[in-house]
Short mmCIF file of C-alpha atoms and ligand atoms in Angstrom, two decimals:
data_model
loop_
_atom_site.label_atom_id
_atom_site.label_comp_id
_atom_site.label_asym_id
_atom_site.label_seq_id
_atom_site.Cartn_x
_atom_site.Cartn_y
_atom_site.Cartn_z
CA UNK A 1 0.21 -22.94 -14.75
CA UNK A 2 1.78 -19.90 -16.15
CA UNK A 3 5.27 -18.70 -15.51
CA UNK A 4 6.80 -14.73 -15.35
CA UNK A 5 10.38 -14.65 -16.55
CA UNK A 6 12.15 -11.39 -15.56
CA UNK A 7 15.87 -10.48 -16.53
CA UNK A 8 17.21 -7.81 -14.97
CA UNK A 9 17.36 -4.91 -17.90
CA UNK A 10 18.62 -1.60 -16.11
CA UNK A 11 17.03 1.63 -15.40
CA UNK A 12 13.45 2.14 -15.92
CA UNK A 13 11.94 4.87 -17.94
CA UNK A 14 8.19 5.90 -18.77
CA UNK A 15 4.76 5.53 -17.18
CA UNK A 16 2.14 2.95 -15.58
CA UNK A 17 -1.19 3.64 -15.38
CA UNK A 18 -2.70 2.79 -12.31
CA UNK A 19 -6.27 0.64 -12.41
CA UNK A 20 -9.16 0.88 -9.66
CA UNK A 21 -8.60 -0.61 -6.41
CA UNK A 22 -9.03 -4.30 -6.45
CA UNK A 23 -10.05 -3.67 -2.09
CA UNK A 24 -12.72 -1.32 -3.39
CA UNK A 25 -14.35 -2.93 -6.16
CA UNK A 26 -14.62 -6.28 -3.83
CA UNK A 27 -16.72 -4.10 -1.05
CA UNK A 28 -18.39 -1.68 -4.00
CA UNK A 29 -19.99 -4.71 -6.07
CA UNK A 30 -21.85 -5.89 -2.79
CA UNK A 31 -23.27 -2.88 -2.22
CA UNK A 32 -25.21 -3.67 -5.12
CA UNK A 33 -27.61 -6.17 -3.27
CA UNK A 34 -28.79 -3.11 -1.21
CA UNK A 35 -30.92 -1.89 -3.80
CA UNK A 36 -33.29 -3.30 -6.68
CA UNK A 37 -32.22 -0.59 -8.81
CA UNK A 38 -28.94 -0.94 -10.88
CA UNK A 39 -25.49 0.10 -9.81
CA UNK A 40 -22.64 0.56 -12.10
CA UNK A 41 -19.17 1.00 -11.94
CA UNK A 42 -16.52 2.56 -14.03
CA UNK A 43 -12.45 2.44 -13.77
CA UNK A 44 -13.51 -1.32 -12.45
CA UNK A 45 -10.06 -2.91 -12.44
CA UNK A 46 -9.91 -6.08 -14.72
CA UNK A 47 -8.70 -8.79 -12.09
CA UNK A 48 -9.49 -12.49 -11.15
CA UNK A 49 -10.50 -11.62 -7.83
CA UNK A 50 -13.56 -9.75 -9.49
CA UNK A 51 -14.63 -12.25 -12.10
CA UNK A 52 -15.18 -14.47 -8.67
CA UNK A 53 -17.19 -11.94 -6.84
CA UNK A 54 -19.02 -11.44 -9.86
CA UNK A 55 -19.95 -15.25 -9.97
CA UNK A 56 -20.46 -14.88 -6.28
CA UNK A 57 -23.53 -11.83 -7.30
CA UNK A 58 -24.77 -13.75 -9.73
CA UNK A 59 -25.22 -17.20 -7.71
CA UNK A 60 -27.54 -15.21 -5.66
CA UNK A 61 -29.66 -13.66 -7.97
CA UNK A 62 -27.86 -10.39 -9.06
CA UNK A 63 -27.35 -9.91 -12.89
CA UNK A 64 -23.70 -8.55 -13.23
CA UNK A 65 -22.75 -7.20 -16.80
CA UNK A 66 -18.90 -6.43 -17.77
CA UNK A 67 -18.69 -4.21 -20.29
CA UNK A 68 -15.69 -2.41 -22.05
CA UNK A 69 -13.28 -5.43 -21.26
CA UNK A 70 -14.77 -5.60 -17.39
CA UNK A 71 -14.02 -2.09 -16.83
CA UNK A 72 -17.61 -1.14 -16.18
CA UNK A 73 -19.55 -3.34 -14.60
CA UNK A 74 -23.62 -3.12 -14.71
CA UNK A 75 -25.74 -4.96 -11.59
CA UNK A 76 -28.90 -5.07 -10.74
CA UNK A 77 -29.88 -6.72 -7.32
CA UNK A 78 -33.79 -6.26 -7.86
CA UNK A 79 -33.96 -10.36 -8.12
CA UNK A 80 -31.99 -12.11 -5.28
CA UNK A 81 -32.90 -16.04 -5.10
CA UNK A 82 -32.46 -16.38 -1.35
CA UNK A 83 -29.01 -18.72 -2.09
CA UNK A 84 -26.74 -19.37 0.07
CA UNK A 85 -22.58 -17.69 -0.64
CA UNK A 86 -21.12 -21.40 -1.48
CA UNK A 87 -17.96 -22.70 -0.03
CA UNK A 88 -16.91 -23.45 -3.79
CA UNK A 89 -16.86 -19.49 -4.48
CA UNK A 90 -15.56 -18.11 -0.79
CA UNK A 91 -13.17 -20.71 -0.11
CA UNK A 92 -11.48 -19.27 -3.25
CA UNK A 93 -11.47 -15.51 -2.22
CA UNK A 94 -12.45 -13.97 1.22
CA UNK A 95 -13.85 -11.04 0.28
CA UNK A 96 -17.03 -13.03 -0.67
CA UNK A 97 -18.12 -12.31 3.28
CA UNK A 98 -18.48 -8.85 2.73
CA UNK A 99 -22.08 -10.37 0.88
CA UNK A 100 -22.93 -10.79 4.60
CA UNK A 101 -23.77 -7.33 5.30
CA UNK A 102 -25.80 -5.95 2.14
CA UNK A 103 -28.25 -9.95 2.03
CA UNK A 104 -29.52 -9.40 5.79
CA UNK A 105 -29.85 -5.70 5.27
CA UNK A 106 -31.66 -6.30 1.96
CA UNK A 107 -33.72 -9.82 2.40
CA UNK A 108 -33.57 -10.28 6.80
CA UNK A 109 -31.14 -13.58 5.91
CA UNK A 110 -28.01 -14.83 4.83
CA UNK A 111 -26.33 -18.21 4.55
CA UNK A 112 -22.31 -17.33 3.64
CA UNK A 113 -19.63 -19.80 4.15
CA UNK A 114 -16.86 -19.27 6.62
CA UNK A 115 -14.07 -17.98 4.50
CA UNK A 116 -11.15 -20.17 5.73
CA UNK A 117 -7.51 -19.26 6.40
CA UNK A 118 -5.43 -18.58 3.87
CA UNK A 119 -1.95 -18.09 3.53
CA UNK A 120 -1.31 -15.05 5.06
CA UNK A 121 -3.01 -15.81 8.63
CA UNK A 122 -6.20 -17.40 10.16
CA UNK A 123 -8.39 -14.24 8.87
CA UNK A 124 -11.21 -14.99 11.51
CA UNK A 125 -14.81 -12.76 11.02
CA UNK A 126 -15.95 -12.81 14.32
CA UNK A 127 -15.68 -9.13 14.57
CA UNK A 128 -17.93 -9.32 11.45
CA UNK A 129 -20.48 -11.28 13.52
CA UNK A 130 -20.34 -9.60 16.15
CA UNK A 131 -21.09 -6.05 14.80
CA UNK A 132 -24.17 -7.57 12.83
CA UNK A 133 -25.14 -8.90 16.10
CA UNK A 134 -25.50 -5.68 17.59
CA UNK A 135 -27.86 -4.53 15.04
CA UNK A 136 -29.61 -7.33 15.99
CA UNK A 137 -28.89 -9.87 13.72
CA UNK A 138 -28.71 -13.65 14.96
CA UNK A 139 -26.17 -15.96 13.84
CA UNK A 140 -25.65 -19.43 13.87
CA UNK A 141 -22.38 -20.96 12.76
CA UNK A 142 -23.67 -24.74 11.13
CA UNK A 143 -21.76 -27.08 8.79
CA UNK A 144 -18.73 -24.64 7.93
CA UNK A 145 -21.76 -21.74 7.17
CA UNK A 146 -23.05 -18.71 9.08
CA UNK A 147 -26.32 -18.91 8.84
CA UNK A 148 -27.59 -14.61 9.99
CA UNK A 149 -31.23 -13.41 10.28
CA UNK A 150 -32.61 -10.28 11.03
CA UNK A 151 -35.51 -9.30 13.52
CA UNK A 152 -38.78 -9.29 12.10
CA UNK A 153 -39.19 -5.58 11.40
CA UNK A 154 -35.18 -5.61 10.36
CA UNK A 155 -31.92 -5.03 11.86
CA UNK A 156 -32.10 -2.06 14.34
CA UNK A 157 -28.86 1.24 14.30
CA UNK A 158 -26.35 0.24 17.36
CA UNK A 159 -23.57 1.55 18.99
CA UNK A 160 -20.48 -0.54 18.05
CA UNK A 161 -16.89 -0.50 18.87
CA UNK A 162 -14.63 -2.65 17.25
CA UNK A 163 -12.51 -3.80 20.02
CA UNK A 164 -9.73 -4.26 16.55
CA UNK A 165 -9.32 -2.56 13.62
CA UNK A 166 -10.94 -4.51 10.62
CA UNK A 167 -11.34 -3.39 7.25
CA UNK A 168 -13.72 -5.96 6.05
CA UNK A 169 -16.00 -5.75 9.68
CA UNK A 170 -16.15 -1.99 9.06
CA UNK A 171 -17.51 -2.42 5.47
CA UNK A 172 -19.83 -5.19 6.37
CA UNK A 173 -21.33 -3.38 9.45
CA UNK A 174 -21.66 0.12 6.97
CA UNK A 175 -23.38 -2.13 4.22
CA UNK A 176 -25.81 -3.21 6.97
CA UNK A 177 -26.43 0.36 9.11
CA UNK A 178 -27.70 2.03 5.76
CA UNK A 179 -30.71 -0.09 5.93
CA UNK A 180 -30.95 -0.56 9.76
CA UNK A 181 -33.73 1.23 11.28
CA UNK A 182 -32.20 4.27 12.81
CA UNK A 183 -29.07 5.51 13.73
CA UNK A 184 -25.55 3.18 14.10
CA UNK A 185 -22.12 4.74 15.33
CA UNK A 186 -19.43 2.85 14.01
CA UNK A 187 -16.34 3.63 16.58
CA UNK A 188 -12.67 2.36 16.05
CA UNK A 189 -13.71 2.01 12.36
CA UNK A 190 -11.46 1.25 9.74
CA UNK A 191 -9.91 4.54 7.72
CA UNK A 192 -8.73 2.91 4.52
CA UNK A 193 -9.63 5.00 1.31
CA UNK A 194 -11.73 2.00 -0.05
CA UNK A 195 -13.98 2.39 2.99
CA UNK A 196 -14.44 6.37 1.95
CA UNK A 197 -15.07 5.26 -1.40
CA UNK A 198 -17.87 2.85 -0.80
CA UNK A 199 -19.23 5.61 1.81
CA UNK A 200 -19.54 7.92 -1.37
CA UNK A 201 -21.11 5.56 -3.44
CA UNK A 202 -23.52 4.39 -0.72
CA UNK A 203 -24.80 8.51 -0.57
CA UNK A 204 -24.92 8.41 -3.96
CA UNK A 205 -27.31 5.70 -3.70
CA UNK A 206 -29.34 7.40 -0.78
CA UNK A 207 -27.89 6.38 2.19
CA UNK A 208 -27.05 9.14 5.19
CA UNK A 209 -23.30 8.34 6.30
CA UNK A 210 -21.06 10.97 8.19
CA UNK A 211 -17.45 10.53 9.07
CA UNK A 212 -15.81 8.03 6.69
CA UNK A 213 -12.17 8.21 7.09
CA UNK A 214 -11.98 8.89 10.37
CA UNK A 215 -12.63 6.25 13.07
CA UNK A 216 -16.04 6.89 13.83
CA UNK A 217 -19.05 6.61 11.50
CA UNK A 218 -22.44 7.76 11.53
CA UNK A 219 -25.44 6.12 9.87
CA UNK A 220 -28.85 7.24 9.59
CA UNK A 221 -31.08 4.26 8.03
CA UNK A 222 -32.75 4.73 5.09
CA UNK A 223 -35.99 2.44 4.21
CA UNK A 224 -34.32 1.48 0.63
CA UNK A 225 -31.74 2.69 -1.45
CA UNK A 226 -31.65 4.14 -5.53
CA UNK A 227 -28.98 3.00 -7.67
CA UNK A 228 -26.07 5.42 -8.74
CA UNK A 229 -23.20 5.19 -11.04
CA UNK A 230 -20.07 5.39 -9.14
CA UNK A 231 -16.05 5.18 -10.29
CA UNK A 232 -13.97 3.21 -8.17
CA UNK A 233 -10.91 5.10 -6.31
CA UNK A 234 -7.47 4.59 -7.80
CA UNK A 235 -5.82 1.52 -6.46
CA UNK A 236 -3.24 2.50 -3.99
CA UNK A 237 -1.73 -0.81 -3.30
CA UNK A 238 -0.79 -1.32 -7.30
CA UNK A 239 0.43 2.43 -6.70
CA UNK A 240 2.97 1.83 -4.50
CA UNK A 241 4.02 -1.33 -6.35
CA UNK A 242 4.89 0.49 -9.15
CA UNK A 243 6.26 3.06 -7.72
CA UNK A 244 8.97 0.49 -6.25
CA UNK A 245 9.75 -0.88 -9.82
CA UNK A 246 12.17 2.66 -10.61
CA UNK A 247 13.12 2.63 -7.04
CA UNK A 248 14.66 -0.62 -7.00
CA UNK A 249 15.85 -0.10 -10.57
CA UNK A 250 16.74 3.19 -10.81
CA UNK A 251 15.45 5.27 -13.45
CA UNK A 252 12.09 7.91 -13.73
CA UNK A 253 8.47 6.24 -13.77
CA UNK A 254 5.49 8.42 -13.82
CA UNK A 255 2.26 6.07 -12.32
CA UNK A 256 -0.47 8.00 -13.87
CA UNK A 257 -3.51 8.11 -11.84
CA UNK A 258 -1.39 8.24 -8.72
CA UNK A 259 -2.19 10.35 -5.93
CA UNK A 260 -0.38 11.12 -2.63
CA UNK A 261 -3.12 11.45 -0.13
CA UNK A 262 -3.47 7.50 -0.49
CA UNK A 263 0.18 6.76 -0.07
CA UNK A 264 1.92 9.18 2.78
CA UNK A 265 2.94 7.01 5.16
CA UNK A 266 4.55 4.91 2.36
CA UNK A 267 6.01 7.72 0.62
CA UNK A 268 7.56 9.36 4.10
CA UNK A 269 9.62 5.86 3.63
CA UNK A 270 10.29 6.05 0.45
CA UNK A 271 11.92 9.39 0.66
CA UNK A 272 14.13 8.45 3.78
CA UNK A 273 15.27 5.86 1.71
CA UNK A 274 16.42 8.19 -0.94
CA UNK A 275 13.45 8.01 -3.49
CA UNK A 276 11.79 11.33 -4.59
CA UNK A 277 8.52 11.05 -5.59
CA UNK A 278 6.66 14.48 -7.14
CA UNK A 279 2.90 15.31 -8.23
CA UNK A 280 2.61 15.90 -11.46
CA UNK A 281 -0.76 16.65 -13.44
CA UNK A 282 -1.44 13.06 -14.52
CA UNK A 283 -0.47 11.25 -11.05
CA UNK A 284 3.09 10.63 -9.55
CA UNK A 285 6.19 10.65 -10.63
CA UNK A 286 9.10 8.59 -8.93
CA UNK A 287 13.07 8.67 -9.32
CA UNK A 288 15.83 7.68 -7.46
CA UNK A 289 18.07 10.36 -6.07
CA UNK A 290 20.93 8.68 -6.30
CA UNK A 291 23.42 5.23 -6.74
CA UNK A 292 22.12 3.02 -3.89
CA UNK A 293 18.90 3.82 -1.83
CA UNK A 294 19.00 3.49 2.01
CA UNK A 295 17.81 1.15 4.20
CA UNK A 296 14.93 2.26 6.61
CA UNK A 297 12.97 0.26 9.14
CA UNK A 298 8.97 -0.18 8.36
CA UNK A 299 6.01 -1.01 10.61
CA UNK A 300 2.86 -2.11 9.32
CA UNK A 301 -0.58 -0.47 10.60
CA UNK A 302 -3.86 0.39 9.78
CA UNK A 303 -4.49 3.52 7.28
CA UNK A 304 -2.66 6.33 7.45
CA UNK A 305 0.33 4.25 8.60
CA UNK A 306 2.29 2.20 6.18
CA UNK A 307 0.25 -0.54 4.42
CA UNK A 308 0.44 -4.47 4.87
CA UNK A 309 -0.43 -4.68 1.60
CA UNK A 310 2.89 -2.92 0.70
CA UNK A 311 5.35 -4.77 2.75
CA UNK A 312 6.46 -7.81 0.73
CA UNK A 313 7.13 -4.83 -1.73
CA UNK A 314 8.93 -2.56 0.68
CA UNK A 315 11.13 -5.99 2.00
CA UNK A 316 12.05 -6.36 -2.45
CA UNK A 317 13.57 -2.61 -2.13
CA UNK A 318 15.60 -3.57 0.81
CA UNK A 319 17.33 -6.30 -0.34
CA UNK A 320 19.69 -4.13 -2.16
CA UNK A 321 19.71 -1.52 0.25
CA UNK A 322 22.65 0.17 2.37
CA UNK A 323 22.49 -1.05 5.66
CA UNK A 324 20.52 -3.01 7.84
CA UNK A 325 16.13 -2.69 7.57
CA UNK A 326 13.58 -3.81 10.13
CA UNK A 327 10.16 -4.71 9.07
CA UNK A 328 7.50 -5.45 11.27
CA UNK A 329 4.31 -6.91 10.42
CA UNK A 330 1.23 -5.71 12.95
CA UNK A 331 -1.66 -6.80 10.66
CA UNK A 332 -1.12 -10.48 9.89
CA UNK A 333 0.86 -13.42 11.73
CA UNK A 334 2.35 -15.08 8.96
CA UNK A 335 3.29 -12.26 6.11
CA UNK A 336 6.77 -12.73 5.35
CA UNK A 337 6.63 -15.96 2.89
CA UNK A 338 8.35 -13.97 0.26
CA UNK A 339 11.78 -13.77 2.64
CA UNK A 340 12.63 -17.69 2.03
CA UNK A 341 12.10 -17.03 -2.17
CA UNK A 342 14.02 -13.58 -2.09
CA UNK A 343 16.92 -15.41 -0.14
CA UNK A 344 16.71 -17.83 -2.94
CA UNK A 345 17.79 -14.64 -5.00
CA UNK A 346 20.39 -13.86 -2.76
CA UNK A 347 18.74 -11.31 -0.13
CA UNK A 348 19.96 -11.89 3.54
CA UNK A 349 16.74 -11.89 5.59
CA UNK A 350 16.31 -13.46 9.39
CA UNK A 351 12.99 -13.50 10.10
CA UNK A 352 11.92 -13.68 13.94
CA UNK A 353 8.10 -13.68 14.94
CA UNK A 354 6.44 -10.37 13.48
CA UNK A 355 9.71 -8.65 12.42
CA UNK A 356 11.99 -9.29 9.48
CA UNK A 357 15.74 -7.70 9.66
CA UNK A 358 17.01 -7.43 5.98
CA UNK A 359 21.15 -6.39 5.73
CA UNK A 360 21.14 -5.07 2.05
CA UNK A 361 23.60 -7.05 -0.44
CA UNK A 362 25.20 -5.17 -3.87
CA UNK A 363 22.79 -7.04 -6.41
CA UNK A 364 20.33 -10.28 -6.30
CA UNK A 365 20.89 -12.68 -8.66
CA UNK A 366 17.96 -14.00 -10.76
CA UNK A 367 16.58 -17.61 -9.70
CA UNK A 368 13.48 -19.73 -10.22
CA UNK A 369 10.98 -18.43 -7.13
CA UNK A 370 7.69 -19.47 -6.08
CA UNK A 371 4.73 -17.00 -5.43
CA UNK A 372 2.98 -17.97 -2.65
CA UNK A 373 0.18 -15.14 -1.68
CA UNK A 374 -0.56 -11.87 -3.65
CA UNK A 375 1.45 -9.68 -2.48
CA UNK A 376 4.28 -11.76 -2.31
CA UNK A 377 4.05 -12.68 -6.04
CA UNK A 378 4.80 -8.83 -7.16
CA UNK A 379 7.70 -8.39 -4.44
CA UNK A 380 9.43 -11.25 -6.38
CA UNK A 381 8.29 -9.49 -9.52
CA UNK A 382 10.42 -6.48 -8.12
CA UNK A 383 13.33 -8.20 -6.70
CA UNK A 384 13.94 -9.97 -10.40
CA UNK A 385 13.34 -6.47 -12.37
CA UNK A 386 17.14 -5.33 -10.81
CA UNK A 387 18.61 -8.63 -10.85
CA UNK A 388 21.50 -10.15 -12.44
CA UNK A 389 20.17 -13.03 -14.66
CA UNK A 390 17.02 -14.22 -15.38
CA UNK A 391 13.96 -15.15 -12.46
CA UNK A 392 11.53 -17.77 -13.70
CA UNK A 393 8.00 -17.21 -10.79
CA UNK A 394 5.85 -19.87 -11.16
CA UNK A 395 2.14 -19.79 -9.43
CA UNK A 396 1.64 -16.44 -11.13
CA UNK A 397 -2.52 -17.13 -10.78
CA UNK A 398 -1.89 -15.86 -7.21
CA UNK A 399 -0.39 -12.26 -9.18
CA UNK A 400 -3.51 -12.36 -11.69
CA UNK A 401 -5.80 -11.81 -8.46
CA UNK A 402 -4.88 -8.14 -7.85
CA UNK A 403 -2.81 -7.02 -10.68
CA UNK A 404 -3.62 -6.38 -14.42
CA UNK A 405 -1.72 -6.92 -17.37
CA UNK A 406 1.91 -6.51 -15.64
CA UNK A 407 4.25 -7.87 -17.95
CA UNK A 408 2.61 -5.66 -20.58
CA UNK A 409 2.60 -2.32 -18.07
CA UNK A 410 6.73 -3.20 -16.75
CA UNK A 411 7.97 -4.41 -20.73
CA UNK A 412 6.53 -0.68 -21.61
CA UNK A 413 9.17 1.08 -18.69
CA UNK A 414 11.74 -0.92 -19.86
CA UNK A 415 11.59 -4.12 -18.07
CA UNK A 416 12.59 -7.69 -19.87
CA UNK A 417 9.50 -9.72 -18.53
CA UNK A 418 6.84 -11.91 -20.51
CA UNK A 419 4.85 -14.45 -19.50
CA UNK A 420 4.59 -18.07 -20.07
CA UNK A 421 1.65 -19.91 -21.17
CA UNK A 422 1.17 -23.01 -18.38
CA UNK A 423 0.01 -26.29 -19.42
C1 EPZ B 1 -8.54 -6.22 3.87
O1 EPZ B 1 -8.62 -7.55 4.38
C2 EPZ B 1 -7.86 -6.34 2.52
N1 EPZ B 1 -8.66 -7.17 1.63
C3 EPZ B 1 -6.47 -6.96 2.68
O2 EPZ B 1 -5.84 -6.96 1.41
C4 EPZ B 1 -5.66 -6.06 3.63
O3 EPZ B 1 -4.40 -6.65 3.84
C5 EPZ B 1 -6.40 -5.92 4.96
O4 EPZ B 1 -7.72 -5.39 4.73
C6 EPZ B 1 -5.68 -4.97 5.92
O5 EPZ B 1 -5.55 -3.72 5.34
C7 EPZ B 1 -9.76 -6.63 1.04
O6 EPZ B 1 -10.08 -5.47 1.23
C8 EPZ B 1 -10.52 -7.53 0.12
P1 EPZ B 1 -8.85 -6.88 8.31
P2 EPZ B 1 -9.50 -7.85 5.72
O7 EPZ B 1 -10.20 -7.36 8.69
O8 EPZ B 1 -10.68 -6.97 5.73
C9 EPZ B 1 -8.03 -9.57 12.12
C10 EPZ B 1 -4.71 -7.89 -0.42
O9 EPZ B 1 -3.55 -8.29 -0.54
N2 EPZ B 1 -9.48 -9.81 12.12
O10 EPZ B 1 -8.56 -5.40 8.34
O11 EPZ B 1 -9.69 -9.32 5.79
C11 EPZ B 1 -7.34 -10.19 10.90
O12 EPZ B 1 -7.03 -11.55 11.15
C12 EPZ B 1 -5.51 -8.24 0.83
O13 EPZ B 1 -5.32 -7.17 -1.26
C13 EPZ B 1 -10.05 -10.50 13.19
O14 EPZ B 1 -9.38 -10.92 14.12
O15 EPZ B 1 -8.48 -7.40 6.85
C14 EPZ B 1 -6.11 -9.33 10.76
O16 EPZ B 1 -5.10 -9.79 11.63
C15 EPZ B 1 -4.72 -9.14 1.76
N3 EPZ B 1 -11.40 -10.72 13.18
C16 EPZ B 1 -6.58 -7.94 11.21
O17 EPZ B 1 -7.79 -8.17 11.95
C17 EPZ B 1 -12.21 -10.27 12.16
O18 EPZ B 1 -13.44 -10.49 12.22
C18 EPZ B 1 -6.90 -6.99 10.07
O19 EPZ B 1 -7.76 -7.67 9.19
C19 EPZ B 1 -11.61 -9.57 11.09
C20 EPZ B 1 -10.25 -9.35 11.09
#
């Protein structure tokens, strides 16, 4: 398995461009089972996590092309093969259930498997099930698969309210009203930008959607959809992690790409912390004010508040804080693996329950660390870029899922960091 080495190097100076969202392209490339004409996408971000899905597509029929080095990718749904979404594929990423949706839309059946846990938390889909259900769909949960079916003249619009926020249940139940025979009012709906973003593609395709963004969603079926050729939104989540690498550093990094209606909540925190972050014509540009940045207390919610997907990042930045930081995780029950690794590096972290208090020390000190999830990967990633010494992470496959290319995008800011070929 490959290894990151890091040694801290100092300020940081130049800019990062920022790839398409990983959280879009996974709900974007499903959508392309709603139609039998093709759908492309451009500014696709070249990930792990989307060479899977696009295995996943083409398991059941769909021909996925990716051209330009994956950054476009070409699909065609017109020949689905009635196959079931194997364990083999989902177990490996959880996104695959958002297939759910667009097959009993598209064909009246599906037969996914049941995601799994994963590191993070239990990730249960019931509120997945449950809003198909209401549009009619019935499921039956056999062998470790949901097996879904549609009425005979298709699923029918509904009424739903999610009695929780879920990103993925809000995409899946959108995927499935566009085809749904008449209207479907999505309430306590998910606001994240990726679910805006596969809203506009899905009207580019045909489909009548109002209110995307806001917590209640329209949809007026549509008997079938056209393709369209659609670029996916800037990924916020790799935003905000690089905007952390000059914050924790100090220097000036410009993300190019960046833009600060998809990270306000985070930015409000960054700048009581002491990092200024400006527009510029080509994205963001971050700096630290000055000497050490203050600590400042974080809670986790759904969009516009401050990302989940940002706080193993956020906790990096506090470890060499001034003062004492509370972070508090609302989203998942078991977020916080990255605490034990960073203490490895020196941070003082107690974690109790859903809230981690982190009292700032001078400087880390570089150590060999483990990545255990995503998210947690990069945070280590962060911690090591500041420093003192030299941090070997090993398990970097988990990074590869959701980040491109980020020794080469840190080593051109600055940063001492290469990768080593695993056995
Ligand atoms: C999406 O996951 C993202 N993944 C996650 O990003 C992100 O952390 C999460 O949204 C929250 O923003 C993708 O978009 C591929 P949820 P999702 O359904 O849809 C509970 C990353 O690092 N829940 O909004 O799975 C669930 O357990 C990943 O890129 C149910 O109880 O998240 C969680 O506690 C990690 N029943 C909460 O809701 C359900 O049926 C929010 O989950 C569904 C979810």
């Amino acid at each position: 398995m490959d290894q990151i080495i890091v040694t801290g190097n100092g300020p940081l100076d130049g800019e990062i461009p920022i790839a398409g969202a990983k959280n879009a392209c996974l709900t974007l490339m499903p959508a392309a089972l709603l139609s039998d004409e093709p759908l492309t996408l451009t500014n696709a971000p070249r990930l792990s996590d989307i060479r899977t899905m696009t295995a996943l597509l083409q398991s059941l029929g769909a021909e996925v092309a990716a051209l330009q080095g994956g950054q476009v990718l070409a699909m065609a749904g017109h020949a689905l093969n009635g196959a079931r979404a194997d364990y083999d594929i989902v177990r490996k990423m959880r996104a695959s259930i958002l297939v759910l949706g667009p097959l009993l839309a598209r064909t009246g059946q599906a037969v996914v498997s049941l995601p799994g846990g994963c590191a993070i938390g239990a990730r249960p889909v019931d509120l997945h099930l449950a809003a198909l259900e209401a549009m009619g769909a019935e499921m039956e949960l056999r062998d470790g698969y949901v097996h879904a079916k549609a009425p005979a003249g298709g699923l029918r619009g509904a009424v739903f309210e999610f009695p929780l926020v879920s990103v993925g249940a809000t995409e899946n139940a959108l995927m499935a009203a566009v085809l749904a025979r008449g209207t479907t009012v999505l309430r306590n709906a998910a606001r994240e930008p990726e679910i805006a973003d596969l809203a506009r593609c899905l009207r580019r395709m045909g489909a009548r959607i109002e209110g995307e963004g806001s917590a209640e969603i329209t949809v007026e079926g549509v008997d079938r959809l056209g393709g369209a050729t659609h670029p996916v939104v800037v990924d916020r989540i790799e935003l905000g992690t690089y905007m952390l690498a000059p914050a924790i550093c100090g220097g000036s990094v410009e993300c190019l790409g960046g833009r600060i209606d998809l990270v306000g909540a985070f930015c409000e925190r960054l700048d009581a912390a002491g990092i200024s972050v400006s527009e510029t014509d080509r994205g963001l540009k971050v700096e630290r004010r000055n000497g050490r940045v203050a600590a400042v207390d974080v809670v986790t919610e759904p969009f516009p508040g401050f990302p989940t997907d940002l706080q193993a990042q956020m906790m990096a930045l506090m470890c060499t804080a001034e003062g004492t930081s509370r972070l508090e995780e609302r989203i998942f029950e078991n977020r916080f693996m990255h605490a034990p690794e960073l203490m490895r590096m020196g941070a003082r972290i107690e974690v109790h329950g859903g809230t981690a208090t982190v009292t700032g020390v001078e400087r880390l000190k570089g150590a060999p660390v483990m990545a255990t999830d995503l998210r947690a990967s990069v945070s280590l990633i962060l911690a090591a870029l500041a420093a003192e010494g030299e941090t070997v992470v090993s398990r970097v496959y988990h990074l590869d899922r959701g980040y491109e290319r980020v020794e080469e995008k840190l080593s051109a800011v600055g940063a001492k960091i290469e990768r080593v070929r695993g056995g």
